[in-house]
Tab-separated table of C-alpha atoms and ligand atoms in Angstrom:
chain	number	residue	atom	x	y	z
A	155	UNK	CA	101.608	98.443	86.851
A	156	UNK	CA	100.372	94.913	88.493
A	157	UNK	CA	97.123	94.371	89.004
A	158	UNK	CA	95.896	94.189	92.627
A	159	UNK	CA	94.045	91.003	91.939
A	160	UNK	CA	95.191	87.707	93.214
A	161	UNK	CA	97.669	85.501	90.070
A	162	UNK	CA	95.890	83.393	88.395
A	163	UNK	CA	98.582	80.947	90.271
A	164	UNK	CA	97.700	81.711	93.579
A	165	UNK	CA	93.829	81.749	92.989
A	166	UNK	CA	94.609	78.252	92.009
A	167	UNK	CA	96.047	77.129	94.868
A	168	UNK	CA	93.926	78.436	97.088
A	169	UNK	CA	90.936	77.038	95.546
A	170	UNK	CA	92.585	73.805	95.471
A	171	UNK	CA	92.802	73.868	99.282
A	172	UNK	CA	89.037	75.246	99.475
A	173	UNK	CA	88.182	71.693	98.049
A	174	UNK	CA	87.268	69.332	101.427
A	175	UNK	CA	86.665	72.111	103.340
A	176	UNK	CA	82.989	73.867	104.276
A	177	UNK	CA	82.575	77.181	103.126
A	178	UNK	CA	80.056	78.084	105.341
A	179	UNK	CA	83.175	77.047	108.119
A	180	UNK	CA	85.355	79.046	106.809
A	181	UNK	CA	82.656	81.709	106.738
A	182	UNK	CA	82.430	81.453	110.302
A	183	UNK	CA	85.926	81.329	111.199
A	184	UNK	CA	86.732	84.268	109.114
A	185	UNK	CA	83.993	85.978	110.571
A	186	UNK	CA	85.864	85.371	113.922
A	187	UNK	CA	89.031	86.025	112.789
A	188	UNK	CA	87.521	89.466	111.163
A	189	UNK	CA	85.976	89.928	114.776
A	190	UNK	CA	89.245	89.252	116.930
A	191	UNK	CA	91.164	92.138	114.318
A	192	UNK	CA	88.162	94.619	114.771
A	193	UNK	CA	88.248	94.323	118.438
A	194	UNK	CA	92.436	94.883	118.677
A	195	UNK	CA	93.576	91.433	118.652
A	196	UNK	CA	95.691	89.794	115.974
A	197	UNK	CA	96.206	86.333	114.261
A	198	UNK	CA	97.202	84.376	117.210
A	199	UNK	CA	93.554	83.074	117.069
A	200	UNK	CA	94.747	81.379	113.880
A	201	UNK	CA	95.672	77.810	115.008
A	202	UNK	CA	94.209	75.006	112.731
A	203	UNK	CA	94.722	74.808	108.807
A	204	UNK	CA	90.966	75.767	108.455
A	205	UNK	CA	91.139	78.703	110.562
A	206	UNK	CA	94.586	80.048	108.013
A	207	UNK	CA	92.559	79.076	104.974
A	208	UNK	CA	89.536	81.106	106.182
A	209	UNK	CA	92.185	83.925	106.622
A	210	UNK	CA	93.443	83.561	103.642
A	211	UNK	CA	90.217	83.565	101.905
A	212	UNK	CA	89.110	86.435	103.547
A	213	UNK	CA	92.207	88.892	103.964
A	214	UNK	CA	94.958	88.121	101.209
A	215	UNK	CA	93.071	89.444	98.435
A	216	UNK	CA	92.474	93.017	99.872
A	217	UNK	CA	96.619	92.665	101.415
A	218	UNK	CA	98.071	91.284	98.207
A	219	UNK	CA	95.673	94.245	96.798
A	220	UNK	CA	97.420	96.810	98.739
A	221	UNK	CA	100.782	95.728	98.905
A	222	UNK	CA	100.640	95.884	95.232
A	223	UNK	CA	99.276	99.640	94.930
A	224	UNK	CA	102.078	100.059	97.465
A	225	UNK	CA	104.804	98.497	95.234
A	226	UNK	CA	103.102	100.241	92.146
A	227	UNK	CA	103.789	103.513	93.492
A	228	UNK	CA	107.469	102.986	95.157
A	229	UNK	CA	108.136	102.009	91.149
A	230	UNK	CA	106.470	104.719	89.583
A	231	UNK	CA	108.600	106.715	91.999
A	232	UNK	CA	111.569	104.676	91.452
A	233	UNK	CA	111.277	102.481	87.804
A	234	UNK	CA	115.251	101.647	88.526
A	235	UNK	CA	114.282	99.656	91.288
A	236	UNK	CA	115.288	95.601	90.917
A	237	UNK	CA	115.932	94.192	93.691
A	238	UNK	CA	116.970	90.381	93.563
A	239	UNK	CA	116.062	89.548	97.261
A	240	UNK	CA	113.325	89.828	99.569
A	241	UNK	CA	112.794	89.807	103.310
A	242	UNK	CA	109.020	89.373	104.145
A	243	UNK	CA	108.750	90.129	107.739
A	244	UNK	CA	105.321	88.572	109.496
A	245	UNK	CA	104.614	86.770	106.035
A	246	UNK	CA	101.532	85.005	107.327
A	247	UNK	CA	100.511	83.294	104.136
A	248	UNK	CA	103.098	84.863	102.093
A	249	UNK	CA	100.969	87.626	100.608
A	250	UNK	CA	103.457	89.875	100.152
A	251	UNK	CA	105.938	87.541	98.778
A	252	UNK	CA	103.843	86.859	96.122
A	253	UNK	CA	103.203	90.320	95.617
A	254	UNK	CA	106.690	91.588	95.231
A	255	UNK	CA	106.886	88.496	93.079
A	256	UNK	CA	104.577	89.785	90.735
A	257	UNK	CA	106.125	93.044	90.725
A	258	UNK	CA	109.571	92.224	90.715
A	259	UNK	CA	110.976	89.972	87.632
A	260	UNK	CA	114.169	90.235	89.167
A	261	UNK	CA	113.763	88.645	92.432
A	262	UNK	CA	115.365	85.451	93.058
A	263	UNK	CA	116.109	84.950	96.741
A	264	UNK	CA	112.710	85.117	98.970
A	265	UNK	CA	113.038	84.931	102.892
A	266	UNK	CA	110.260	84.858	104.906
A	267	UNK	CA	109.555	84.771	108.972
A	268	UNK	CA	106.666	84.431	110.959
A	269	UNK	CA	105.787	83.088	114.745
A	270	UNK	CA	102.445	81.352	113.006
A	271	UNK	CA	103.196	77.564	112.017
A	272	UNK	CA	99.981	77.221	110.966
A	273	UNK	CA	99.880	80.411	108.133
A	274	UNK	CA	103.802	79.230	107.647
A	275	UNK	CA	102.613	76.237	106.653
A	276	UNK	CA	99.761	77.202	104.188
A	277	UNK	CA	102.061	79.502	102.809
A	278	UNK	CA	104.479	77.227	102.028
A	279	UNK	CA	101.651	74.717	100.406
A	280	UNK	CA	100.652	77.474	98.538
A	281	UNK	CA	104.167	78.507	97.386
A	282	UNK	CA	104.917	74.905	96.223
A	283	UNK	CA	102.349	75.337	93.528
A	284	UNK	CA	104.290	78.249	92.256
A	285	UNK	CA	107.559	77.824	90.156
A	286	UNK	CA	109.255	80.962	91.137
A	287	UNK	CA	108.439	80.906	94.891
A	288	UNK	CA	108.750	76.669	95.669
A	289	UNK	CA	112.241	77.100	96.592
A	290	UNK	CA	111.490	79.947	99.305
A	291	UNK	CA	113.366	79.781	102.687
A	292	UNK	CA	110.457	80.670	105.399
A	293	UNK	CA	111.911	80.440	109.412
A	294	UNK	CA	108.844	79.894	111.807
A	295	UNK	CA	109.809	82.469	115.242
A	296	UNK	CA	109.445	85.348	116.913
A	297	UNK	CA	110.264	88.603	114.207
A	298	UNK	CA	113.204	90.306	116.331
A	299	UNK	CA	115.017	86.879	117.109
A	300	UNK	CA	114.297	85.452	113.280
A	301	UNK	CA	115.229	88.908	111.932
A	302	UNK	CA	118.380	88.896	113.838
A	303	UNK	CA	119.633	85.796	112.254
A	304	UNK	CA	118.459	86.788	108.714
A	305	UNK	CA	120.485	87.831	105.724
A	306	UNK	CA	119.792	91.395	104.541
A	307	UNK	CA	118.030	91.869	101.839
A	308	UNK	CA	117.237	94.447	98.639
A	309	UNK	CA	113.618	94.730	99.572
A	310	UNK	CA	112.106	94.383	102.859
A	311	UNK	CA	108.275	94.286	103.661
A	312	UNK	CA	106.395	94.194	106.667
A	313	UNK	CA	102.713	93.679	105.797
A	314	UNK	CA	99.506	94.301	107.765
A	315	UNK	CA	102.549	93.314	110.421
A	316	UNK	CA	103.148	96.191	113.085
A	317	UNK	CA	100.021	96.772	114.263
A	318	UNK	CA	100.463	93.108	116.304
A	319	UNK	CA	103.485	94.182	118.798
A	320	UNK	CA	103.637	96.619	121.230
A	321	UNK	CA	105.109	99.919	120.642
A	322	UNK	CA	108.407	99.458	122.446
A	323	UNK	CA	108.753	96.244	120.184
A	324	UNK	CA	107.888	98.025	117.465
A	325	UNK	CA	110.509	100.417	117.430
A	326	UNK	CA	113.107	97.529	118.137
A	327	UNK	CA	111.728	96.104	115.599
A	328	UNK	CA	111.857	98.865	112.563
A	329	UNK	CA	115.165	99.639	113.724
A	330	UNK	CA	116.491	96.005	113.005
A	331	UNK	CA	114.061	96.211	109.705
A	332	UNK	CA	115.953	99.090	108.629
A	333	UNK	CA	119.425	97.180	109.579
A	334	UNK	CA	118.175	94.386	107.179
A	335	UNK	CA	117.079	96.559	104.387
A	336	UNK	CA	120.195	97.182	101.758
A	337	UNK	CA	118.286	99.297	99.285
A	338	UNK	CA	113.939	99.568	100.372
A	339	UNK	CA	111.777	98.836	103.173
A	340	UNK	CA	107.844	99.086	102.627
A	341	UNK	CA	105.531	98.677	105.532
A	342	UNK	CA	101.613	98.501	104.935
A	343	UNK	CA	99.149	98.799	107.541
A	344	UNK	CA	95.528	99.110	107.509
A	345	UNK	CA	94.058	102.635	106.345
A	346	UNK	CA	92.585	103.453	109.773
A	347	UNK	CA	93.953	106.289	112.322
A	348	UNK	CA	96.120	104.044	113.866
A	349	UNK	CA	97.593	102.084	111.391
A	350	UNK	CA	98.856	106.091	109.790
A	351	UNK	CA	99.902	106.489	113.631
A	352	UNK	CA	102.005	103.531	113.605
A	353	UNK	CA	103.554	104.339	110.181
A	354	UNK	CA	104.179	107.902	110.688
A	355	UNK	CA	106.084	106.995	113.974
A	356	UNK	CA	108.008	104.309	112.120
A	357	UNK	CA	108.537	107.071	109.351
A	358	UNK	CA	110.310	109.322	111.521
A	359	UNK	CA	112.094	107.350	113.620
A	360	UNK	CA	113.831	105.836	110.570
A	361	UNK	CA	114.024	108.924	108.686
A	362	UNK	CA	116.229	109.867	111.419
A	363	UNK	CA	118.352	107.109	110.591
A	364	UNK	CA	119.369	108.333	107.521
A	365	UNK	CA	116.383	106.853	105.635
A	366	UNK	CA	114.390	108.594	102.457
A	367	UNK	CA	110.945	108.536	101.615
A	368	UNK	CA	109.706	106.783	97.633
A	369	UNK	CA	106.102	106.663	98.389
A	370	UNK	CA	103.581	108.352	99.437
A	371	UNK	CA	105.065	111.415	100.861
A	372	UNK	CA	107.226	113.966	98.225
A	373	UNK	CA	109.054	115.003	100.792
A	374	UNK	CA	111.065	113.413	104.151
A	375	UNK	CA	109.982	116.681	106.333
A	376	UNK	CA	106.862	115.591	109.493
A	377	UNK	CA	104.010	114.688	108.162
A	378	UNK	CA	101.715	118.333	107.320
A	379	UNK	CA	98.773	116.383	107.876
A	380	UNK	CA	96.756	117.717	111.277
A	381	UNK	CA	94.468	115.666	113.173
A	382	UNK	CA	91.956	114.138	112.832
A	383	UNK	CA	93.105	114.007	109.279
A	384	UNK	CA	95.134	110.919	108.351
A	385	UNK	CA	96.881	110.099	105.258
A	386	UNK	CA	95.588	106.748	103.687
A	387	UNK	CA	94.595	105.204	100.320
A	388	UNK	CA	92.086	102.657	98.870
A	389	UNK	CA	92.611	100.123	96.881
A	390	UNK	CA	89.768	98.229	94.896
A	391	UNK	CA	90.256	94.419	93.827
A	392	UNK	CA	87.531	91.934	92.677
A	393	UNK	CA	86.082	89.335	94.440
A	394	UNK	CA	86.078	85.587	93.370
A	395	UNK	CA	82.799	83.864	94.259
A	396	UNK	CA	84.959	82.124	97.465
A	397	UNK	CA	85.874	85.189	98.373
A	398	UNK	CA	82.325	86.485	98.434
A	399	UNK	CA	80.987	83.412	100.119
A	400	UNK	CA	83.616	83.230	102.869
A	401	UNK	CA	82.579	86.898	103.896
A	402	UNK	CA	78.898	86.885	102.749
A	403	UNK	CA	79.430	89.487	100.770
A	404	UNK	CA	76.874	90.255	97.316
A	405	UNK	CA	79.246	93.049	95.796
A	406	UNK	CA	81.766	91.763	93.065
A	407	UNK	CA	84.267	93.980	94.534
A	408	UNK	CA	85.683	95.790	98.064
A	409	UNK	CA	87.713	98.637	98.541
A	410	UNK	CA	91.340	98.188	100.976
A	411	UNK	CA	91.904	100.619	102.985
A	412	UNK	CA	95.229	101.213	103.700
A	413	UNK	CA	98.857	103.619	104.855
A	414	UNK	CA	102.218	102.269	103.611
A	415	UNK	CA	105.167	103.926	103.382
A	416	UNK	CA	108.420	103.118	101.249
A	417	UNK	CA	111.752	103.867	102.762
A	418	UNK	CA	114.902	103.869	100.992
A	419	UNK	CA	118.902	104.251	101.401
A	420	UNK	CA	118.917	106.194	97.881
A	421	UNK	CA	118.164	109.747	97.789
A	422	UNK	CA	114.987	110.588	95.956
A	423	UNK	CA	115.584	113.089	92.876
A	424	UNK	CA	111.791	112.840	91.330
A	425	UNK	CA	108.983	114.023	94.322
A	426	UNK	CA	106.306	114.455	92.603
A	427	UNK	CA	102.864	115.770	94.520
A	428	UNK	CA	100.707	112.625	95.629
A	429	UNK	CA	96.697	113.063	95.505
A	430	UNK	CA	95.130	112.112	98.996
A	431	UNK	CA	91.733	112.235	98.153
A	432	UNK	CA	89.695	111.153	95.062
A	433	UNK	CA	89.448	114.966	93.564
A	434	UNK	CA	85.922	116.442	93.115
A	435	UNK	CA	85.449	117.604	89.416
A	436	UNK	CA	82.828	120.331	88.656
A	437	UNK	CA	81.506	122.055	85.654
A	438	UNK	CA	84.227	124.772	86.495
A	439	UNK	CA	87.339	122.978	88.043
A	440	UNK	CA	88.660	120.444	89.128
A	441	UNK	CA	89.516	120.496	93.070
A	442	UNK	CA	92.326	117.731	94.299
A	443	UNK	CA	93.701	117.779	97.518
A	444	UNK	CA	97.652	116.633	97.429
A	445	UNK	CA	100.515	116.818	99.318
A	446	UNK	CA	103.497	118.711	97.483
A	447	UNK	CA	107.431	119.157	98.812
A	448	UNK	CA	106.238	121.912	100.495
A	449	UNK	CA	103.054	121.168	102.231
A	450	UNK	CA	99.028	120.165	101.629
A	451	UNK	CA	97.428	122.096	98.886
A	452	UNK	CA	93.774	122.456	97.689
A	453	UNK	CA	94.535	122.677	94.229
A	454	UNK	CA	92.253	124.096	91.937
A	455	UNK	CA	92.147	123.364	87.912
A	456	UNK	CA	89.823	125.875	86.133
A	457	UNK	CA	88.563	124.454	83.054
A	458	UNK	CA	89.286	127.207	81.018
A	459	UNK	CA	92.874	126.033	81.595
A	460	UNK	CA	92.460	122.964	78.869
A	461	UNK	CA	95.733	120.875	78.634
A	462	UNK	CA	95.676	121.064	82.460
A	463	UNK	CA	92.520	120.312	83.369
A	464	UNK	CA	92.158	117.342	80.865
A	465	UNK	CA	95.574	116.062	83.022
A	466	UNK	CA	93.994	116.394	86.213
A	467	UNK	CA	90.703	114.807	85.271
A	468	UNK	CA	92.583	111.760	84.994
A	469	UNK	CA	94.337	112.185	88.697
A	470	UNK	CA	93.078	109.401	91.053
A	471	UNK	CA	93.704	108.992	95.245
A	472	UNK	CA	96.961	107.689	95.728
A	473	UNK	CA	98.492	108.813	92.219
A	474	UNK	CA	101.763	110.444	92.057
A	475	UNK	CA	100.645	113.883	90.204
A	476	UNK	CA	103.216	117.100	88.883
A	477	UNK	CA	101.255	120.000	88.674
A	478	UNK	CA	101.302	122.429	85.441
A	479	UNK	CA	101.375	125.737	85.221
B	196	SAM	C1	97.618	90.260	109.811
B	196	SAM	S1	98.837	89.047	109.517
B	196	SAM	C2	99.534	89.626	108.003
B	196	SAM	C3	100.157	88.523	107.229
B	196	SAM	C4	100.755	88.924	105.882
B	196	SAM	N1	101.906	89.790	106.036
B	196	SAM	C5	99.706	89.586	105.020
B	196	SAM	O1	99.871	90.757	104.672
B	196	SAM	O2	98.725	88.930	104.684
B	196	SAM	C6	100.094	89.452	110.693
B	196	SAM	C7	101.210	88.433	110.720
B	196	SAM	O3	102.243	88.883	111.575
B	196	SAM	C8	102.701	87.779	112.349
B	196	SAM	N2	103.287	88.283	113.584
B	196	SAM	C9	102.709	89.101	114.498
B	196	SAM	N3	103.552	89.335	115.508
B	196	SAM	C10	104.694	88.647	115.238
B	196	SAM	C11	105.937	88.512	115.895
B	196	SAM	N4	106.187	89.129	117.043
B	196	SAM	N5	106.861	87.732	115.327
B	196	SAM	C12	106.639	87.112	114.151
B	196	SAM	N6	105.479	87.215	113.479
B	196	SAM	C13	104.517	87.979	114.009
B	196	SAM	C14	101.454	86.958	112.593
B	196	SAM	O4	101.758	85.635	112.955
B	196	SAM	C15	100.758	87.071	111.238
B	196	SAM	O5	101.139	86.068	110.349
């Protein structure tokens, strides 16, 4: 598994870059930045270097974070996986580049696009630091046009990425995606209503496309989920003392929210059931909510049912669980 924290390589340079620069700026412009996303906007806002370094600061931990749980649990799903290229669609500062680096020894080839010159720009500063990743190829435009003209590629990611184009683009876009994608495409989004509401949609449409589900879902039927429920995970990562002082934050840690879902060409022979809630564990049982081939279950593990229940005291949100029994 890789951890969800930032490489030690990537801390680096981005604490390198911190040097020079105010923190209690940044603090401000991430706090506007944070603003602008809360509200419905998205990163146009971010136009000067400081204003991509305060996004950095404050957002690529908790996206690397989650990018990384996603990645963990397509190759839990899938430990055959090794893809040699990568297509990082809306890279920003290249978080999930150096995510799927991390995960991935066998990537070579990394491609990256994004309309920001600005985040382009730090993420290519921050990817000359890095011996595997100095040589990437990263085309500044518009996603469908740059898309168009890229090479396909094993692995395709679109992070924290679709919730910034309108829905007719988006579907344009996640069809052109799934053109791209020779073996996996993973798109995260933030764990709120609407980020499940864009990856759901995204799910089916490609689904019908001939695509299969890795990760979450053990299954490639709709979604059994009913309103206002919404399938999402949470990722916790630790938070350098930059990190705390460019969001004023006391606590060592936060918590990602966040909905992904893998997509591959491959048909999926292991589905095990995933747990969508941290489970509640009582003198008695153990009570886990998951979501199994054949639907949402509130499963129950009495405790007089040992090997079991010592099994599913160790289940976890987000973990990819086979029931006993
Ligand atoms: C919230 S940032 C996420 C950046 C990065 N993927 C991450 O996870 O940290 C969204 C990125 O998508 C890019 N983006 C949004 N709409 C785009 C479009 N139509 N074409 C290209 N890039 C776009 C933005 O410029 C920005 O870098």
């Amino acid at each position: 598994m890789t951890s969800p924290d930032l490489p030690a390589e990537l801390k680096a340079a981005l604490d390198s870059r911190l040097r020079g620069f105010s923190r209690n700026d940044a603090a401000g412009r991430s706090a506007s930045i944070s603003k602008t996303y809360r509200d419905g906007g998205g990163s146009s806002g971010i136009r000067s270097e400081a204003d991509a370094l305060a996004y950095a600061l404050a957002r690529m931990p908790a996206t690397y974070a989650a990018v990384t749980a996603s990645l963990n649990a397509l190759t839990e799903i899938r430990p055959e996986f090794a893809p040699g290229s990568l297509l990082d669609v809306g890279a920003g500062p290249g978080t999930a580049t150096w995510a799927a680096a991390e995960t991935f020894a066998s990537l070579q080839k990394f491609a990256l696009l994004d309309a920001n010159d600005t985040l382009r720009t730090l993420a290519l500063g921050l990817a000359a630091d890095s011996f595997r990743l100095r040589n990437v190829s990263y085309e500044r435009g518009e996603a469908r046009a740059a898309l168009a003209k890229a090479d396909a590629a094993d692995l395709v990611v679109a992070s924290y990425m679709i919730g910034e184009i309108n829905d007719s683009e988006r579907r344009a876009l996640a069809e052109l995606m799934w053109q791209k994608t020779r073996d996996t495409l993973l798109v995260v989004e933030p764990g709120t209503p609407a980020g499940y509401a864009r990856i759901i949609a995204l799910r089916e449409q490609l689904i019908a496309k001939g695509a299969h589900v890795a990760a979450p879902c053990p299954h490639d039927g709709t979604c059994p989920l009913v309103e206002p429920d919404w399938c999402h995970f949470s990722q916790r990562l630790q938070r350098s003392r930059a990190h705390k002082q460019v969001k004023g934050a006391e606590l060592p840690f936060e918590d990602e929210r966040f909905a992904y879902v893998a997509l591959t060409r491959v048909a999926i022979s292991s589905r095990p059931s995933r747990v969508l809630a941290q489970p509640t564990v009582s003198k008695v049982e153990i009570t886990a909510k998951l979501c199994t081939p054949e639907g949402v279950a509130l499963t129950k593990v009495p405790r007089r049912a040992k090997a079991d229940y010592a099994s599913a005291r160790r289940w976890r949100w987000g973990d990819a669980v086979t029931e006993q029994g």
